[in-house]
CSV table of C-alpha atoms and ligand atoms in Angstrom, one decimal:
chain,number,residue,atom,x,y,z
A,1,UNK,CA,0.0,0.0,0.0
A,2,UNK,CA,1.2,3.5,-0.8
A,3,UNK,CA,1.8,6.1,1.9
A,4,UNK,CA,0.1,9.4,1.1
A,5,UNK,CA,3.6,10.8,1.1
A,6,UNK,CA,4.6,8.5,-1.8
A,7,UNK,CA,1.5,9.6,-3.7
A,8,UNK,CA,2.3,13.3,-3.1
A,9,UNK,CA,5.7,12.8,-4.6
A,10,UNK,CA,4.3,11.1,-7.6
A,11,UNK,CA,1.7,13.9,-7.9
A,12,UNK,CA,4.4,16.5,-8.0
A,13,UNK,CA,6.2,14.4,-10.5
A,14,UNK,CA,3.4,14.7,-13.1
A,15,UNK,CA,5.3,16.3,-16.0
A,16,UNK,CA,4.7,17.3,-19.5
A,17,UNK,CA,4.9,13.8,-20.8
A,18,UNK,CA,1.9,12.7,-18.7
A,19,UNK,CA,-0.1,15.7,-20.0
A,20,UNK,CA,0.7,14.9,-23.6
A,21,UNK,CA,-0.2,11.2,-23.0
A,22,UNK,CA,-3.5,12.2,-21.4
A,23,UNK,CA,-4.3,14.5,-24.3
A,24,UNK,CA,-3.7,11.7,-26.8
A,25,UNK,CA,-5.9,9.4,-24.7
A,26,UNK,CA,-8.7,12.0,-24.9
A,27,UNK,CA,-8.3,12.4,-28.6
A,28,UNK,CA,-8.5,8.6,-29.0
A,29,UNK,CA,-11.7,8.6,-26.9
A,30,UNK,CA,-13.2,11.3,-29.0
A,31,UNK,CA,-12.5,9.2,-32.1
A,32,UNK,CA,-14.1,6.2,-30.4
A,33,UNK,CA,-17.3,8.1,-30.0
A,34,UNK,CA,-17.1,9.9,-26.6
A,35,UNK,CA,-18.7,13.2,-27.5
A,36,UNK,CA,-19.3,15.1,-24.2
A,37,UNK,CA,-16.5,17.7,-24.0
A,38,UNK,CA,-16.8,17.8,-20.2
A,39,UNK,CA,-15.9,14.1,-20.0
A,40,UNK,CA,-13.0,14.5,-22.5
A,41,UNK,CA,-11.6,17.5,-20.7
A,42,UNK,CA,-11.8,15.8,-17.3
A,43,UNK,CA,-10.1,12.7,-18.4
A,44,UNK,CA,-7.4,14.8,-20.1
A,45,UNK,CA,-6.8,16.6,-16.9
A,46,UNK,CA,-7.0,14.1,-14.1
A,47,UNK,CA,-4.0,11.8,-13.1
A,48,UNK,CA,-5.2,8.3,-13.9
A,49,UNK,CA,-1.6,7.0,-13.2
A,50,UNK,CA,-2.0,7.8,-9.5
A,51,UNK,CA,-4.8,5.2,-9.2
A,52,UNK,CA,-2.4,2.4,-10.1
A,53,UNK,CA,0.5,0.7,-8.4
A,54,UNK,CA,3.8,2.4,-9.4
A,55,UNK,CA,4.8,-0.6,-11.5
A,56,UNK,CA,1.8,-0.2,-13.7
A,57,UNK,CA,1.5,3.5,-13.7
A,58,UNK,CA,3.3,3.9,-17.1
A,59,UNK,CA,0.4,2.0,-18.7
A,60,UNK,CA,-2.3,4.2,-17.2
A,61,UNK,CA,-3.2,5.9,-20.4
A,62,UNK,CA,-3.4,2.9,-22.6
A,63,UNK,CA,-6.8,1.8,-23.8
A,64,UNK,CA,-6.9,-1.2,-21.4
A,65,UNK,CA,-8.2,-2.3,-18.0
A,66,UNK,CA,-5.5,-2.8,-15.4
A,67,UNK,CA,-5.3,-4.8,-12.2
A,68,UNK,CA,-5.6,-2.9,-8.9
A,69,UNK,CA,-5.1,-5.9,-6.6
A,70,UNK,CA,-7.5,-8.2,-4.8
A,71,UNK,CA,-8.6,-9.6,-8.1
A,72,UNK,CA,-10.1,-6.3,-9.2
A,73,UNK,CA,-9.5,-4.0,-12.1
A,74,UNK,CA,-9.5,-0.4,-13.1
A,75,UNK,CA,-11.8,-0.2,-16.1
A,76,UNK,CA,-10.3,0.9,-19.5
A,77,UNK,CA,-10.6,4.7,-20.1
A,78,UNK,CA,-13.3,4.2,-22.7
A,79,UNK,CA,-15.7,2.5,-20.3
A,80,UNK,CA,-15.1,5.2,-17.6
A,81,UNK,CA,-15.7,7.9,-20.2
A,82,UNK,CA,-18.8,6.1,-21.5
A,83,UNK,CA,-20.3,5.6,-18.1
A,84,UNK,CA,-19.6,9.2,-17.1
A,85,UNK,CA,-21.3,10.4,-20.2
A,86,UNK,CA,-24.4,8.3,-19.4
A,87,UNK,CA,-24.4,9.7,-15.9
A,88,UNK,CA,-24.0,13.3,-17.0
A,89,UNK,CA,-26.9,13.0,-19.4
A,90,UNK,CA,-29.2,12.9,-16.4
A,91,UNK,CA,-27.8,16.2,-15.0
A,92,UNK,CA,-27.8,14.6,-11.6
A,93,UNK,CA,-27.2,16.3,-8.3
A,94,UNK,CA,-26.8,13.2,-6.2
A,95,UNK,CA,-25.1,10.0,-7.4
A,96,UNK,CA,-24.3,6.7,-5.7
A,97,UNK,CA,-21.5,4.6,-7.1
A,98,UNK,CA,-21.2,0.9,-6.2
A,99,UNK,CA,-17.6,-0.3,-6.4
A,100,UNK,CA,-15.1,2.5,-5.6
A,101,UNK,CA,-12.2,0.2,-6.5
A,102,UNK,CA,-9.1,2.4,-7.3
A,103,UNK,CA,-11.3,5.6,-6.9
A,104,UNK,CA,-10.5,6.8,-10.5
A,105,UNK,CA,-14.1,6.6,-11.7
A,106,UNK,CA,-15.1,8.3,-8.4
A,107,UNK,CA,-12.7,11.1,-9.0
A,108,UNK,CA,-14.0,11.7,-12.6
A,109,UNK,CA,-17.6,11.8,-11.4
A,110,UNK,CA,-16.7,14.0,-8.4
A,111,UNK,CA,-15.2,16.7,-10.7
A,112,UNK,CA,-18.5,16.8,-12.7
A,113,UNK,CA,-21.4,16.4,-10.3
A,114,UNK,CA,-22.2,18.2,-7.0
A,115,UNK,CA,-22.3,15.3,-4.6
A,116,UNK,CA,-21.3,11.7,-4.8
A,117,UNK,CA,-21.5,8.6,-2.5
A,118,UNK,CA,-19.4,5.6,-3.2
A,119,UNK,CA,-19.1,2.2,-1.5
A,120,UNK,CA,-16.5,-0.5,-1.7
A,121,UNK,CA,-16.6,-4.0,-0.1
A,122,UNK,CA,-12.8,-4.5,0.1
A,123,UNK,CA,-11.2,-2.6,3.0
A,124,UNK,CA,-7.8,-2.2,1.5
A,125,UNK,CA,-9.2,-0.7,-1.7
A,126,UNK,CA,-11.5,1.5,0.2
A,127,UNK,CA,-8.6,3.0,2.2
A,128,UNK,CA,-6.3,3.4,-0.7
A,129,UNK,CA,-9.0,5.2,-2.7
A,130,UNK,CA,-9.8,7.4,0.2
A,131,UNK,CA,-6.1,8.4,0.6
A,132,UNK,CA,-5.9,9.3,-3.2
A,133,UNK,CA,-9.0,11.3,-3.2
A,134,UNK,CA,-7.9,13.2,-0.1
A,135,UNK,CA,-4.6,14.0,-1.7
A,136,UNK,CA,-6.4,15.3,-4.8
A,137,UNK,CA,-8.5,17.5,-2.5
A,138,UNK,CA,-11.8,15.9,-3.5
A,139,UNK,CA,-14.3,17.1,-0.9
A,140,UNK,CA,-17.7,16.3,-2.4
A,141,UNK,CA,-17.4,12.5,-2.1
A,142,UNK,CA,-18.6,10.3,0.8
A,143,UNK,CA,-16.9,6.9,0.9
A,144,UNK,CA,-17.9,3.9,2.9
A,145,UNK,CA,-16.8,0.3,3.4
A,146,UNK,CA,-19.9,-1.8,2.8
A,147,UNK,CA,-21.7,-4.2,0.6
A,148,UNK,CA,-23.1,-2.0,-2.1
A,149,UNK,CA,-26.0,-4.4,-2.7
A,150,UNK,CA,-27.7,-2.6,0.2
A,151,UNK,CA,-27.1,0.8,-1.3
A,152,UNK,CA,-26.8,3.8,1.1
A,153,UNK,CA,-30.2,4.2,2.7
A,154,UNK,CA,-29.4,7.3,4.8
A,155,UNK,CA,-28.4,9.3,1.7
A,156,UNK,CA,-31.2,8.0,-0.7
A,157,UNK,CA,-32.9,8.9,-3.0
A,158,UNK,CA,-30.3,9.3,-5.7
A,159,UNK,CA,-30.7,10.8,-9.2
A,160,UNK,CA,-28.3,8.2,-10.6
A,161,UNK,CA,-26.9,4.9,-9.2
A,162,UNK,CA,-23.9,3.6,-11.1
A,163,UNK,CA,-22.5,0.1,-10.6
A,164,UNK,CA,-18.9,-0.6,-11.7
A,165,UNK,CA,-19.2,-4.4,-11.1
A,166,UNK,CA,-21.5,-6.8,-13.0
A,167,UNK,CA,-24.8,-7.8,-11.4
A,168,UNK,CA,-26.5,-11.1,-12.2
A,169,UNK,CA,-29.9,-9.5,-11.7
A,170,UNK,CA,-31.3,-6.0,-11.0
A,171,UNK,CA,-30.5,-5.3,-7.4
A,172,UNK,CA,-33.9,-4.5,-5.8
A,173,UNK,CA,-32.7,-2.5,-2.8
A,174,UNK,CA,-30.9,-0.2,-5.1
A,175,UNK,CA,-33.9,0.3,-7.4
A,176,UNK,CA,-35.8,1.4,-4.3
A,177,UNK,CA,-33.2,4.0,-3.6
A,178,UNK,CA,-33.6,5.7,-6.9
A,179,UNK,CA,-35.5,9.0,-7.1
A,180,UNK,CA,-38.9,8.7,-8.7
A,181,UNK,CA,-37.3,9.7,-12.1
A,182,UNK,CA,-33.9,8.2,-11.2
A,183,UNK,CA,-31.6,6.2,-13.4
A,184,UNK,CA,-29.4,3.2,-12.7
A,185,UNK,CA,-26.5,2.4,-15.0
A,186,UNK,CA,-25.0,-1.0,-14.5
A,187,UNK,CA,-23.3,-4.0,-16.2
A,188,UNK,CA,-25.9,-6.7,-16.2
A,189,UNK,CA,-25.3,-10.4,-17.1
A,190,UNK,CA,-27.8,-12.2,-19.3
A,191,UNK,CA,-28.7,-15.9,-19.0
A,192,UNK,CA,-25.7,-17.0,-21.0
A,193,UNK,CA,-23.3,-14.9,-18.9
A,194,UNK,CA,-22.8,-12.1,-21.5
A,195,UNK,CA,-22.5,-8.7,-19.9
A,196,UNK,CA,-24.5,-5.7,-21.1
A,197,UNK,CA,-24.2,-2.1,-20.1
A,198,UNK,CA,-27.8,-1.5,-19.0
A,199,UNK,CA,-29.8,1.6,-18.2
A,200,UNK,CA,-32.8,1.3,-15.9
A,201,UNK,CA,-35.1,4.4,-15.8
A,202,UNK,CA,-37.5,4.7,-12.9
A,203,UNK,CA,-41.0,6.1,-13.7
A,204,UNK,CA,-42.7,6.1,-10.3
A,205,UNK,CA,-43.3,2.4,-9.6
A,206,UNK,CA,-42.4,1.3,-13.1
A,207,UNK,CA,-38.8,0.6,-14.4
A,208,UNK,CA,-37.8,0.8,-18.1
A,209,UNK,CA,-34.8,-1.4,-18.9
A,210,UNK,CA,-32.6,-0.6,-21.9
A,211,UNK,CA,-29.7,-2.7,-23.0
A,212,UNK,CA,-26.8,-0.7,-24.4
A,213,UNK,CA,-23.5,-2.3,-25.4
A,214,UNK,CA,-21.6,-5.4,-24.5
A,215,UNK,CA,-19.0,-4.9,-21.7
A,216,UNK,CA,-16.7,-6.9,-19.4
A,217,UNK,CA,-16.6,-6.2,-15.7
A,218,UNK,CA,-15.6,-8.0,-12.5
A,219,UNK,CA,-18.7,-9.5,-10.7
A,220,UNK,CA,-20.7,-7.8,-8.0
A,221,UNK,CA,-20.0,-9.8,-4.9
A,222,UNK,CA,-21.6,-10.0,-1.5
A,223,UNK,CA,-20.2,-9.2,2.0
A,224,UNK,CA,-17.3,-7.1,3.2
A,225,UNK,CA,-13.6,-8.1,3.3
A,226,UNK,CA,-11.8,-6.5,6.1
B,1,LIG,N1,-14.7,2.0,-10.6
B,1,LIG,C1,-13.6,1.2,-10.2
B,1,LIG,C2,-13.7,-0.2,-10.8
B,1,LIG,C3,-13.2,-1.2,-9.8
B,1,LIG,S1,-13.7,-2.8,-10.2
B,1,LIG,C4,-12.3,1.9,-10.6
B,1,LIG,O1,-12.4,3.0,-11.2
B,1,LIG,O2,-11.2,1.5,-10.2
B,1,LIG,C5,-15.2,-3.0,-9.3
B,1,LIG,C6,-15.1,-2.8,-7.8
B,1,LIG,O3,-16.4,-3.2,-7.3
B,1,LIG,C7,-14.1,-3.7,-7.1
B,1,LIG,O4,-13.3,-2.9,-6.3
B,1,LIG,C8,-15.0,-4.6,-6.2
B,1,LIG,O5,-14.4,-4.9,-5.0
B,1,LIG,C9,-16.2,-3.7,-6.0
B,1,LIG,N2,-17.4,-4.5,-5.6
B,1,LIG,C10,-17.9,-5.7,-6.1
B,1,LIG,N3,-19.0,-6.0,-5.5
B,1,LIG,C11,-19.3,-5.0,-4.6
B,1,LIG,C12,-20.3,-4.8,-3.6
B,1,LIG,N4,-21.3,-5.6,-3.5
B,1,LIG,N5,-20.3,-3.7,-2.9
B,1,LIG,C13,-19.3,-2.8,-3.1
B,1,LIG,N6,-18.3,-2.9,-3.9
B,1,LIG,C14,-18.3,-4.0,-4.7
């Protein structure tokens, strides 16, 4: 685990090379269909390499998912951009993220929406993400170690709930924590195990489910690992 001091050093070390690499990543994402300029600007600005172990940091801006320990992965830039775009489309004020992981998707969202809640079930990841976000002076995020399957009842309802791990079925407790017009964005597995980025729109007591594109995420799991 990195000390915050180590992170601070790496943050100071962010040089021109990283900025050029980030700009190239944003240009690539635009070519791949990411259209929202706020998303492209934020990904071009924020230091993705700080959300990886030092040994992997040089690969941070490649178009690939990367391991963050404990069998988990930081999603490829395209999927972070795509999900952020889908979230922003709702102009949300309150967003709940399930699966803080490295904290990178959390950071990107925090820069673009007023208030964010994010839960992680693995203690080590939760703490590491918290240290990174503190260092980057992110103040509009509430983090908690818990099983996201239960959502965050005290802070509900949410305009958007985003899952960054793949569910086998629509998580009922989370649907109940959506605002009357709220939206859930999640990877959802079909009967054959294929994963689909899915948007669920609440209309009062009814839910409209819309399948978007095929994706690959780690599974949503139960319980907390301390
Ligand atoms: N958004 C993350 C992606 C991490 S991978 C990032 O940018 O790095 C998905 C994360 O979801 C993992 O860290 C995993 O531990 C977490 N997760 C899986 N099931 C969960 C659950 N029920 N509650 C909370 N977090 C969960």
